[in-house]
Coordinates of C-alpha atoms and ligand atoms in Angstrom, one line a residue:
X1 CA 1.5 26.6 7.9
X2 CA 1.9 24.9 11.1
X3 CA -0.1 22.0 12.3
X4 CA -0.8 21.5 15.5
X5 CA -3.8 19.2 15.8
X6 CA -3.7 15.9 13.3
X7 CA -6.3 12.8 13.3
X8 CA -6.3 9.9 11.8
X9 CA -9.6 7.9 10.6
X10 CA -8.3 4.1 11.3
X11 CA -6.9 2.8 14.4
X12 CA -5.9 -0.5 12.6
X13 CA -2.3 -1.8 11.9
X14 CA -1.1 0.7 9.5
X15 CA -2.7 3.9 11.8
X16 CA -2.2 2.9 14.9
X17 CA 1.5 2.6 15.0
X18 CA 1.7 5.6 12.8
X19 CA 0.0 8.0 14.7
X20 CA 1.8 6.8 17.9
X21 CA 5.2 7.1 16.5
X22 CA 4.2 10.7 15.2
X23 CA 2.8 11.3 18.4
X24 CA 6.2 10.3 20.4
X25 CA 8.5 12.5 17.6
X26 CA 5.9 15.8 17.5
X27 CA 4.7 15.8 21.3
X28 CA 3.7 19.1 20.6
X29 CA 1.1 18.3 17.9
X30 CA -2.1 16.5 19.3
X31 CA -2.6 13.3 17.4
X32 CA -5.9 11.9 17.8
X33 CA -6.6 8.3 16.7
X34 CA -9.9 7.2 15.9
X35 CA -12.0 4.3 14.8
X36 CA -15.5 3.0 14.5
X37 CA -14.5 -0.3 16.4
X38 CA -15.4 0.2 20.1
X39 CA -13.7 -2.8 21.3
X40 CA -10.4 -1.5 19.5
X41 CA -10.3 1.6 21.0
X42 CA -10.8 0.1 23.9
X43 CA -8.1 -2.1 23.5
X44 CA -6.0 0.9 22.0
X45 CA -6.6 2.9 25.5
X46 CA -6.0 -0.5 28.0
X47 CA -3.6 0.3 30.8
X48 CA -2.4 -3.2 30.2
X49 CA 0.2 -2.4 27.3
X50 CA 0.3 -6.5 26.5
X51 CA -3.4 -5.7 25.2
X52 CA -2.8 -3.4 22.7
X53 CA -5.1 -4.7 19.3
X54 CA -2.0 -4.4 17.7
X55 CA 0.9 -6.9 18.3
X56 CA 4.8 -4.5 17.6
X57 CA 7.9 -5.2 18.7
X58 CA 8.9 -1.2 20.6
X59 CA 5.3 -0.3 20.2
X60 CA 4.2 -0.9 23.6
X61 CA 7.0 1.3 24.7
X62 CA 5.9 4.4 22.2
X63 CA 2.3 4.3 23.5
X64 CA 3.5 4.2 26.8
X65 CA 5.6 7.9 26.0
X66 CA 3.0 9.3 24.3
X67 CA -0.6 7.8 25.3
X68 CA -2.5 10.4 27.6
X69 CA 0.5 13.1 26.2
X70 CA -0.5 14.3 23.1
X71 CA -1.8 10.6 21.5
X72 CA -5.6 10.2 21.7
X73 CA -7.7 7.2 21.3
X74 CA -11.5 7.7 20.8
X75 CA -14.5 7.0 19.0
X76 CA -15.8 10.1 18.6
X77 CA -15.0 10.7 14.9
X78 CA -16.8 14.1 14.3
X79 CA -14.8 15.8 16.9
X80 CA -11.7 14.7 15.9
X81 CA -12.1 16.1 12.2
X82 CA -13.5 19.1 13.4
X83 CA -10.4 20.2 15.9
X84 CA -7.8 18.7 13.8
X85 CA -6.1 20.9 10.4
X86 CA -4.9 17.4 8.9
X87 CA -6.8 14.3 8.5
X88 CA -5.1 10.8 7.7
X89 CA -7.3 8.4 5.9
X90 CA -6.1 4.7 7.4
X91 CA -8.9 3.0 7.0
X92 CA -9.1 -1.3 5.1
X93 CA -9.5 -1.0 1.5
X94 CA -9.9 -4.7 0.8
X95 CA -10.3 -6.8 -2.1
X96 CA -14.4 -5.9 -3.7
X97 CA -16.0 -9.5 -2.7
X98 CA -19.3 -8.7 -4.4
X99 CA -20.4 -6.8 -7.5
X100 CA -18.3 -5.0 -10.4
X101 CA -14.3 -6.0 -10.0
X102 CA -15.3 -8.5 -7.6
X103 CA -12.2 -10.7 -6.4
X104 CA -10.0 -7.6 -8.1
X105 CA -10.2 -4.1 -7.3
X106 CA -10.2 -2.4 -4.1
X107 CA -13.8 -1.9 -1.9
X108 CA -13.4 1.8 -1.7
X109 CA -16.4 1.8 0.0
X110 CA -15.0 3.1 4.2
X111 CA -12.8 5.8 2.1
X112 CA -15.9 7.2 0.8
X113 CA -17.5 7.0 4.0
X114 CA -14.6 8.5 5.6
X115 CA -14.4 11.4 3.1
X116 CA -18.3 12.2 3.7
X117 CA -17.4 12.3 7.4
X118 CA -15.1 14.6 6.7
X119 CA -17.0 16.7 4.5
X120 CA -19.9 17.3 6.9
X121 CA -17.7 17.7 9.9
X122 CA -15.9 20.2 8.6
X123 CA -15.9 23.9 9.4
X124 CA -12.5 25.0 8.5
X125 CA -10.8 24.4 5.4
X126 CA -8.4 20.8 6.0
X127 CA -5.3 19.2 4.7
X128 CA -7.0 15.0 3.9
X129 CA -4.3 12.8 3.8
X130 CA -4.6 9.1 2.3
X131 CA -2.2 6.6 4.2
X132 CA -4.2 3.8 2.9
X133 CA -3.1 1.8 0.2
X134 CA -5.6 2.8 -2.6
X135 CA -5.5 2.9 -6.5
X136 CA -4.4 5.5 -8.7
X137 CA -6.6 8.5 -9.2
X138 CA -8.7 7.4 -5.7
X139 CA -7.7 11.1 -4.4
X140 CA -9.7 12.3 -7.3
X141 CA -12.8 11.0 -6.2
X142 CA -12.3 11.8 -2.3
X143 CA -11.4 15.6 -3.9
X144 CA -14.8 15.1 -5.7
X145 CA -16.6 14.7 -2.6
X146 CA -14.9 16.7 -0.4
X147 CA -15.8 19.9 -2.6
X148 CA -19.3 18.4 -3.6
X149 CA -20.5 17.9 0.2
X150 CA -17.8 20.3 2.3
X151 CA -19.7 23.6 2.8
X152 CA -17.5 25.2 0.4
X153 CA -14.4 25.1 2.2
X154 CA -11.4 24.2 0.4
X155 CA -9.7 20.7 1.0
X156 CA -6.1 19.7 -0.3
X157 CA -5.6 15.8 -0.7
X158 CA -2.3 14.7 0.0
X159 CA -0.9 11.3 -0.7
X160 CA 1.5 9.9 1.7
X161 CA 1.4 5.9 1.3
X162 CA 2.8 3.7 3.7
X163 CA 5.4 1.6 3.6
X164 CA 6.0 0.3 7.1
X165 CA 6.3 -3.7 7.0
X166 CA 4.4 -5.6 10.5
X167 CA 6.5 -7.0 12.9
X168 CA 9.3 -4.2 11.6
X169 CA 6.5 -1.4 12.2
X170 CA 8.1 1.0 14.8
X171 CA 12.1 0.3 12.9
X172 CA 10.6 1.5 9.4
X173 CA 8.6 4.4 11.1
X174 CA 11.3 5.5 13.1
X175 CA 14.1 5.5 10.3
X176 CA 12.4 5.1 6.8
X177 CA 14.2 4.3 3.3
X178 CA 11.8 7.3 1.9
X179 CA 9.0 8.8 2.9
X180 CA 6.8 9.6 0.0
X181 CA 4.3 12.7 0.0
X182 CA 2.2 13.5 -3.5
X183 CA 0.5 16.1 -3.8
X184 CA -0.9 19.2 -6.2
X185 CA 1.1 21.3 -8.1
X186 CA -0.9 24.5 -7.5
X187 CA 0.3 27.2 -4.4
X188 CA -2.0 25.6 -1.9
X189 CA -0.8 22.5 -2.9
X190 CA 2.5 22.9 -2.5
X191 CA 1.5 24.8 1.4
X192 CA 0.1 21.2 2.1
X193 CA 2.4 19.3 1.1
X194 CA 5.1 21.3 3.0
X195 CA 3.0 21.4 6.2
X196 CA 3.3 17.3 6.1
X197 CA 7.4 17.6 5.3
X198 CA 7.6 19.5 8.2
X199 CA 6.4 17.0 10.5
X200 CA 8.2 14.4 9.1
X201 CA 11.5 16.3 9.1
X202 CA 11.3 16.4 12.9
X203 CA 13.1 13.0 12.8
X204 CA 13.7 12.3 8.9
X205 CA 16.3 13.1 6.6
X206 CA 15.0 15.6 4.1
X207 CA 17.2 14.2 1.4
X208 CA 14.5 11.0 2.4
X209 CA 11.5 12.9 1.7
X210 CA 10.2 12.4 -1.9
X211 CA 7.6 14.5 -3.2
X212 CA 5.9 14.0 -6.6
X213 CA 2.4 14.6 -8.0
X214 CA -0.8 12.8 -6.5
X215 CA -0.9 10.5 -8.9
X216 CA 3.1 9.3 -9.0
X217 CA 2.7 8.9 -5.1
X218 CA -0.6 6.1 -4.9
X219 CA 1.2 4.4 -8.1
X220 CA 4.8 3.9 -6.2
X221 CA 2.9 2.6 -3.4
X222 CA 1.1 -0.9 -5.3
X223 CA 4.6 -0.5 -7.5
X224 CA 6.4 -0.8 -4.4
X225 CA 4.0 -3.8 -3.5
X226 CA 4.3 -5.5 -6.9
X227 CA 8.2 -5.6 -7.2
X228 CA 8.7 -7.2 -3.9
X229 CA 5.8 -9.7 -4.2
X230 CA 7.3 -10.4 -7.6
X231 CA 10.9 -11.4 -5.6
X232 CA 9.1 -13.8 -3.4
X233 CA 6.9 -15.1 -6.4
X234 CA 10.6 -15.8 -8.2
X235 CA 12.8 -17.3 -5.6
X236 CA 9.8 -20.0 -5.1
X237 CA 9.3 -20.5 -8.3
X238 CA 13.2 -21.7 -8.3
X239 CA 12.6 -23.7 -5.3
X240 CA 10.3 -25.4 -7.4
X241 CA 13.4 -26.1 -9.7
X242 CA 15.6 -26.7 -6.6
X243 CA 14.0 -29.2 -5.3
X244 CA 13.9 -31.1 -8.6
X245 CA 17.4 -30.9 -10.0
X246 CA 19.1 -30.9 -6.4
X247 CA 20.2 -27.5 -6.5
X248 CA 19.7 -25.8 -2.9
X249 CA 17.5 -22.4 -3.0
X250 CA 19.0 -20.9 0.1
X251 CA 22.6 -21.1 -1.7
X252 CA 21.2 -20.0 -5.3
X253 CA 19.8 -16.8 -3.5
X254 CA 23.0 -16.3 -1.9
X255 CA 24.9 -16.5 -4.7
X256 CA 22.8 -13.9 -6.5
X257 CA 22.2 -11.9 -3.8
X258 CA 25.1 -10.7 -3.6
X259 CA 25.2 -9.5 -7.2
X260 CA 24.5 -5.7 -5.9
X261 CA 21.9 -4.8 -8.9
X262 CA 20.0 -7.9 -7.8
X263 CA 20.6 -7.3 -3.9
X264 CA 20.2 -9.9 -1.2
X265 CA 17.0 -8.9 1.1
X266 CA 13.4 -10.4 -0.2
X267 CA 14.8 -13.7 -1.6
X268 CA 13.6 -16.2 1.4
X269 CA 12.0 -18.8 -0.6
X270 CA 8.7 -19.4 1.8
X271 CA 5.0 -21.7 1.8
X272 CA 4.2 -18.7 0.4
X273 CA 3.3 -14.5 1.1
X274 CA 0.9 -13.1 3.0
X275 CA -0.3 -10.1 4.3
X276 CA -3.1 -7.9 3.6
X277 CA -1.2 -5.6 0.9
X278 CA 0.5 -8.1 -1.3
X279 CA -2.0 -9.8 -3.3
X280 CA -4.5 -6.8 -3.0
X281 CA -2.2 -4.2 -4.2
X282 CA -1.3 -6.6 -7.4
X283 CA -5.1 -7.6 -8.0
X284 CA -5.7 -3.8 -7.7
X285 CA -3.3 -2.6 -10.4
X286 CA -4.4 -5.9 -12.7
X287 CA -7.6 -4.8 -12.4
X288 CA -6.0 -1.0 -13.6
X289 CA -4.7 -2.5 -16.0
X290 CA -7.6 -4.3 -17.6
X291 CA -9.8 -1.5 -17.2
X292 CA -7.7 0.5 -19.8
X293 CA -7.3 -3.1 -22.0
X294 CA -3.6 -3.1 -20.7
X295 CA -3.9 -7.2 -21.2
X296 CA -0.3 -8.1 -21.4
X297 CA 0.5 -5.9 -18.7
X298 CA -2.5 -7.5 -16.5
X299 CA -1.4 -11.1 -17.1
X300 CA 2.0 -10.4 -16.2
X301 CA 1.5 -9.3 -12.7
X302 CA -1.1 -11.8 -12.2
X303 CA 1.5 -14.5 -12.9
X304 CA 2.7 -13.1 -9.1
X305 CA -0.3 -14.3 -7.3
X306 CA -1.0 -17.3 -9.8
X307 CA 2.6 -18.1 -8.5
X308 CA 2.1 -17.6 -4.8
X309 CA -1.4 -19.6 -4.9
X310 CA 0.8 -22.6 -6.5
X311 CA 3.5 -22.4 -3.7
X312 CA 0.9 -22.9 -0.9
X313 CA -1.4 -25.4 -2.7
X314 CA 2.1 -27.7 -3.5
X315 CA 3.1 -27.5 0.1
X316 CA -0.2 -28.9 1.0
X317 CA 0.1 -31.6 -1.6
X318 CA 3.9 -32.2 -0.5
X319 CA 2.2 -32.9 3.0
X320 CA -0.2 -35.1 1.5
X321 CA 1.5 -37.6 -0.9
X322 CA 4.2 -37.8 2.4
X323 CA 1.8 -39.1 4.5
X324 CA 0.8 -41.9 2.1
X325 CA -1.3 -39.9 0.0
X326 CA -4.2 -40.0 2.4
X327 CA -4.3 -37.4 5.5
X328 CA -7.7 -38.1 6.7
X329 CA -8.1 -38.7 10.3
X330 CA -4.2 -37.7 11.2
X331 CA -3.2 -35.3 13.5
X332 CA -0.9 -32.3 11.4
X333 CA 0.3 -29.6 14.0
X334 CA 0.8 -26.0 12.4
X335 CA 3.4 -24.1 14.0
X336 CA 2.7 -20.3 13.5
X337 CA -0.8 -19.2 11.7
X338 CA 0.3 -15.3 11.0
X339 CA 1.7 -14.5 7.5
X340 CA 5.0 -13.7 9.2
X341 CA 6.6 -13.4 12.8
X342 CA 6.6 -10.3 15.4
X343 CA 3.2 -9.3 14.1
X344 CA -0.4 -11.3 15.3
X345 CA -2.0 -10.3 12.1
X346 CA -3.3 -13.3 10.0
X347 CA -4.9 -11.8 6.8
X348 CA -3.9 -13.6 3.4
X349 CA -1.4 -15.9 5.6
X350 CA -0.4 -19.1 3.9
X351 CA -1.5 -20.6 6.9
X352 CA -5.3 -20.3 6.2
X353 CA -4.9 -22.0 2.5
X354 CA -2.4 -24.7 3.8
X355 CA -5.0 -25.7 6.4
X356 CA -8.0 -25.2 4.3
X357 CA -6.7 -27.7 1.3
X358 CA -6.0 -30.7 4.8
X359 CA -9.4 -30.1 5.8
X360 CA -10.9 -30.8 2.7
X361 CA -8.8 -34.2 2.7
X362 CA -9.9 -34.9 6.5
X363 CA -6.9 -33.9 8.5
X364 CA -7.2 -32.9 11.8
X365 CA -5.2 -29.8 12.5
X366 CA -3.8 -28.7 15.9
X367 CA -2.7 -24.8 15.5
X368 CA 0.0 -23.2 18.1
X369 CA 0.8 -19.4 17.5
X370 CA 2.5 -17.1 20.1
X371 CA 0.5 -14.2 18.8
X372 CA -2.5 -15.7 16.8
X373 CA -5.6 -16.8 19.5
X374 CA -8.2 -19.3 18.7
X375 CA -11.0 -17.2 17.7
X376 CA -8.8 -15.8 15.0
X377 CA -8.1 -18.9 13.2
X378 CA -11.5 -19.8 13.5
X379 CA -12.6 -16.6 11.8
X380 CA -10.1 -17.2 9.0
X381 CA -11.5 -20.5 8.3
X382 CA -14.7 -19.4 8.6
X383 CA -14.0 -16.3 6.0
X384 CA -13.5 -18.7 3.2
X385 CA -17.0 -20.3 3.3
X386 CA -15.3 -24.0 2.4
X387 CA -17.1 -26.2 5.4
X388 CA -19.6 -24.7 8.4
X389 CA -18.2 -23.3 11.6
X390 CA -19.1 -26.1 13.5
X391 CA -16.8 -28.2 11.2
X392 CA -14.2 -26.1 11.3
X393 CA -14.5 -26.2 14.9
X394 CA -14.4 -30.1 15.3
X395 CA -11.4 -30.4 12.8
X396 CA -9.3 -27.6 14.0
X397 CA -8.2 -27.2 17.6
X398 CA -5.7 -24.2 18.8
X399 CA -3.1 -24.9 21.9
X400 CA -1.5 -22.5 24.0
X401 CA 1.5 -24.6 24.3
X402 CA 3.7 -25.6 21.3
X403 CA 4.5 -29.3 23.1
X404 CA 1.2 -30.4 23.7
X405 CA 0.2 -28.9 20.4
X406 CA 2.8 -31.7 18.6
X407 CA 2.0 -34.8 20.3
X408 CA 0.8 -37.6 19.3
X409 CA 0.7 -35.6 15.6
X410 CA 2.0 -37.6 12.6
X411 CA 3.6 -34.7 11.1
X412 CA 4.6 -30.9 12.4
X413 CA 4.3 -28.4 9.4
X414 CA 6.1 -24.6 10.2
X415 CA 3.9 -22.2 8.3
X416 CA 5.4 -18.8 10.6
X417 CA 9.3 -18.3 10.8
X418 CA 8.7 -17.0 14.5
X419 CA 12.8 -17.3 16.3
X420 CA 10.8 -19.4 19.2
X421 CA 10.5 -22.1 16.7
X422 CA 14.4 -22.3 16.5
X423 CA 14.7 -23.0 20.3
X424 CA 12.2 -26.0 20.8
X425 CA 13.2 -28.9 22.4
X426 CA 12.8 -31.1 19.2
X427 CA 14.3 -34.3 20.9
X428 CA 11.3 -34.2 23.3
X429 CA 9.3 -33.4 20.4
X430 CA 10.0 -35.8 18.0
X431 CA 9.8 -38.8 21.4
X432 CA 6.0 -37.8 21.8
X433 CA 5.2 -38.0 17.9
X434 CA 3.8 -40.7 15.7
X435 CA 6.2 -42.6 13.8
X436 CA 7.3 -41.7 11.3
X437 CA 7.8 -37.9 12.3
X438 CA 8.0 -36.3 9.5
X439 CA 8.2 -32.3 9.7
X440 CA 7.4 -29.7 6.9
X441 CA 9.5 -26.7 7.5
X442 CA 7.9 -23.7 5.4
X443 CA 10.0 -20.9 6.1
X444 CA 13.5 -23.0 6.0
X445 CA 14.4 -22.1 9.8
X446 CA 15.3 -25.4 10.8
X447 CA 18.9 -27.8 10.1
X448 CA 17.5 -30.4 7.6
X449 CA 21.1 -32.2 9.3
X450 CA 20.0 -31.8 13.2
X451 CA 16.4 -32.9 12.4
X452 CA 17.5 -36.2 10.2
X453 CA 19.7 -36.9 13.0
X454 CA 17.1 -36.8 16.1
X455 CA 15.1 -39.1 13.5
X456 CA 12.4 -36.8 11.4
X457 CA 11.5 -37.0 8.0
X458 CA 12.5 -33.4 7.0
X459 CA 10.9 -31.5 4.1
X460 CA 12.2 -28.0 4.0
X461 CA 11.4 -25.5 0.8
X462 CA 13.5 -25.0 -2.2
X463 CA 16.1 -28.2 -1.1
X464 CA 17.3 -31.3 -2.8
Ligands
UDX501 C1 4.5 -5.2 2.9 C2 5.6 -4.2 2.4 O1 6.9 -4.8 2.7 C3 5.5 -2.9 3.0 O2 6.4 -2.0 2.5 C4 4.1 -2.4 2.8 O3 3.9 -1.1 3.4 C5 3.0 -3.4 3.2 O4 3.3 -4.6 2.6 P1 4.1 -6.6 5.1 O5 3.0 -7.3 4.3 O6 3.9 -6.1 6.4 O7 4.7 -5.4 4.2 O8 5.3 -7.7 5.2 P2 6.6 -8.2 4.3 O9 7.8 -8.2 5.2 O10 6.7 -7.4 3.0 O11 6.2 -9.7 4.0 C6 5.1 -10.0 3.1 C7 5.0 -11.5 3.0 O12 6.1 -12.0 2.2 C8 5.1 -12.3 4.3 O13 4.2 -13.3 4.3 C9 6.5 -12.8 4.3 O14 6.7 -14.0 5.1 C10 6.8 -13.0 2.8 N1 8.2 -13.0 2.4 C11 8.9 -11.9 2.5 C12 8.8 -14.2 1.9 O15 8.2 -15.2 1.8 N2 10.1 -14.1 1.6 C13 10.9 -13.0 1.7 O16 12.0 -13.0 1.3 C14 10.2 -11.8 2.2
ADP502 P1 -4.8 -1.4 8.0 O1 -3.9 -2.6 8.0 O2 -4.8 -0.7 6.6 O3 -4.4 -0.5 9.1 P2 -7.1 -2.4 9.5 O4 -8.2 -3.2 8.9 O5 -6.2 -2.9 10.5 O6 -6.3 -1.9 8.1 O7 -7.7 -1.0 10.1 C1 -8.6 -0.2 9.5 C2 -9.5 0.4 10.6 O8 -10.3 1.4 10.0 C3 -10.5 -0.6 11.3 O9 -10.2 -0.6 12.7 C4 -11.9 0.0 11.0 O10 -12.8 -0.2 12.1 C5 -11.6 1.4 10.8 N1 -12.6 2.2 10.0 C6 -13.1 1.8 8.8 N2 -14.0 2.8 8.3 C7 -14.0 3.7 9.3 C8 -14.7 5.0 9.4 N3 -15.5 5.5 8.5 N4 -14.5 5.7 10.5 C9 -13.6 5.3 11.5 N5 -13.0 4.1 11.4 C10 -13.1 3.3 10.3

């Protein structure tokens, strides 16, 4: 079968840049993006490539190849799912935050949605694949659907998770460790799930395209999630352990990293992970877990998050008793408020808890981001229902420039390991602080010996 029409339900960080690389390998296949979100399409089809909703190193440079080509940007859902032979499913399956598995599993509830769409748009029989990170056995239910509601046509469910990391987006799209596709064992199955190979062979290795069942496929994916949340969750809870018996965390990970069964990427002791597949993916398969009275099993992936909760709460409180114990009324600059550089997405990022446990003990906070605007970091703040908007507002103010953002601060904490950071002027810096500067360094970017030497009070992660 040869596909020559695709969609994709989603135009948010995991679909947009994965349609457009698609898009820029398969110019002959019509990729068609869409979303509910007017304003991101918009921003999706702006001439002006620095507006794109989606902040990617190289991505710019793909839309600009492909936009207007073969890659579409629109709203109009119905159409899209009608013309197209395969549909991706890319749309945010967060965290439940009401009801049954509340704080735990995953809010199917825009999959469904999406899957109804799909069902009464149809007229021809469709290949629905899920790109979204969902739980095990969620193709079942958008199967169940689809053949409930779908006019009697047949639908094959693929599943074909992601594993693209932001700010490394169009690197991991363009040459991938694996790309995984599940799907059914049956003949028509098998036609699907051959049909999606043969897109992605256009530019992949086929010895680096895994197929498996359906259900093999969405379990690899919050698998995949777990094991390297686990790494970050472990090399922090030795900086813990560093920082106490003088040992130095950037020389222990070293040392084992180069053990080749542990390997040396994912051991960057941190304030902590973000990101908006982490913590859900783990909560997700807890709450898996649980549901089939797998209690040992739960408790010991919890342990990751109960872990990464403790890392950002004890940088907080590391700022705290620095300061005298008492931050009310000071001025702490934040340097970076996105969970990680080269990407202006800010969901889960250690930022948001840092700040929110300050504001609770009065701090004022002064935010500077390269990627991350003002309205963002309000939103964050105002997501966690601690303290009213207008507080937030009052207590929290965000500069576009990273030296007026630090003066006249008592302390400079680095919550984003953004390269920018690296090449500050820190002299000039540390002349237009309070005294005593003292500077938090979360992501272990800066020379504890430079910064002693211009005069700070240094306080890196995971050192004696
Ligand atoms: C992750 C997975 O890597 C990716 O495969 C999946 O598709 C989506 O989830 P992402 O969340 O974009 O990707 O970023 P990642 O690079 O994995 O970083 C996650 C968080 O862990 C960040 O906050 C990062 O700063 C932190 N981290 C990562 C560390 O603190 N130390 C490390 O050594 C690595
Ligand atoms: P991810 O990081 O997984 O890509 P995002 O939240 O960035 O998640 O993007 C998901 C996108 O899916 C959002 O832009 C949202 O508007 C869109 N979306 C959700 N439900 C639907 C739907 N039924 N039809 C079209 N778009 C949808």
């Amino acid at each position: 079968m040869k596909v020559t029409k695709i969609c994709c339900i989603g135009a948010g960080y995991v679909g947009g840049p994965t349609m457009s690389v698609i898009a820029q390998k398969c110019p002959d296949i019509k990729v068609t993006v869409v979303d509910i979100n007017q304003t991101r399409i918009d921003a999706w089809n702006d001439p002006d490539l620095s507006n794109l909703p989606v902040y990617e190193p190289g991505l710019d440079k793909v839309v600009a190849e492909a936009r207007g080509r073969n890659l579409f940007f629109s709203t109009d859902v119905i159409k899209a799912i009608e013309e197209s032979e395969m549909i991706f499913i890319s749309v945010n399956t967060p965290t439940k935050t009401y009801g049954e598995g509340k704080g735990m599993a995953a809010d199917l509830k825009w999959v469904e949605l999406c899957a109804r769409q799909i069902a009464t748009a149809s007229k021809e029989d469709k290949i629905v694949v899920e790109k979204s990170t969902l739980p095990v056995r969620t193709a079942q239910a958008v199967k169940d659907i689809l053949v409930n509601t779908g006019n009697g046509l047949k639908f094959q469910i693929l599943s074909n998770p992601e594993f693209l990391a932001e700010g490394t987006a169009i690197e991991d799209l363009e040459s991938p460790d694996r790309v995984l596709i599940g799907g059914d064992d049956t003949p028509e199955g098998k036609i699907a799930i051959q049909a999606l190979v043969d897109i992605y062979a256009r530019w992949v290795p086929k010895d680096r395209i895994l197929t498996t069942n359906v259900w093999s496929s969405e379990l690899s994916k919050l698998t995949a999630n777990a094991f390297l949340a686990q790494r970050v969750s472990s090399i922090n809870a030795l900086s813990e352990l560093c920082e106490v018996t003088g040992a130095d965390v950037s020389e222990v990970a070293k040392a084992i990293g180069t053990d080749s069964r542990i390997g040396s990427k994912f051991l960057k002791a941190s304030v902590g992970f973000g990101g908006s597949c982490f913590q859900k993916d783990i909560l997700n398969m807890v709450y898996i877990c649980r549901s089939y009275q797998l209690n040992e099993v739960a408790d010991y992936w919890e342990q990751v998050i109960k872990m990464n909760d403790h890392q950002k709460a004890r940088f907080a409180k590391k700022i705290i008793k620095s300061l005298y114990n008492t931050v009310s009324g000071k001025k702490i600059t934040f340097l970076g408020w996105a969970f990680k550089k080269d990407t202006n997405d800010t969901r889960e990022s250690a930022a948001i808890y840092v700040a929110d446990h300050l504001l609770s003990e009065q701090a004022k906070i002064c935010v500077y981001d390269p990627k991350v605007n003002q309205e963002k970091v309000y939103a964050d703040l105002e997501y966690l229902n601690t303290r009213s908007s207008d507080e937030n507002r009052r207590h929290v103010k965000v500069m576009n420039d990273p030296y007026e953002a630090c003066k006249d601060s008592h302390a400079i904490a680095i919550l984003t390991e953004w390269d920018e950071f690296k090449t500050y002027d820190w002299e000039k810096i540390y002349q237009n602080m309070l005294k005593p500067a003292t500077l938090f360094d979360g992501r272990n970017i800066l020379s504890k010996e430079e910064m002693t030497k211009i005069g700070f009070r240094f306080y890196a992660i995971g050192k004696p």
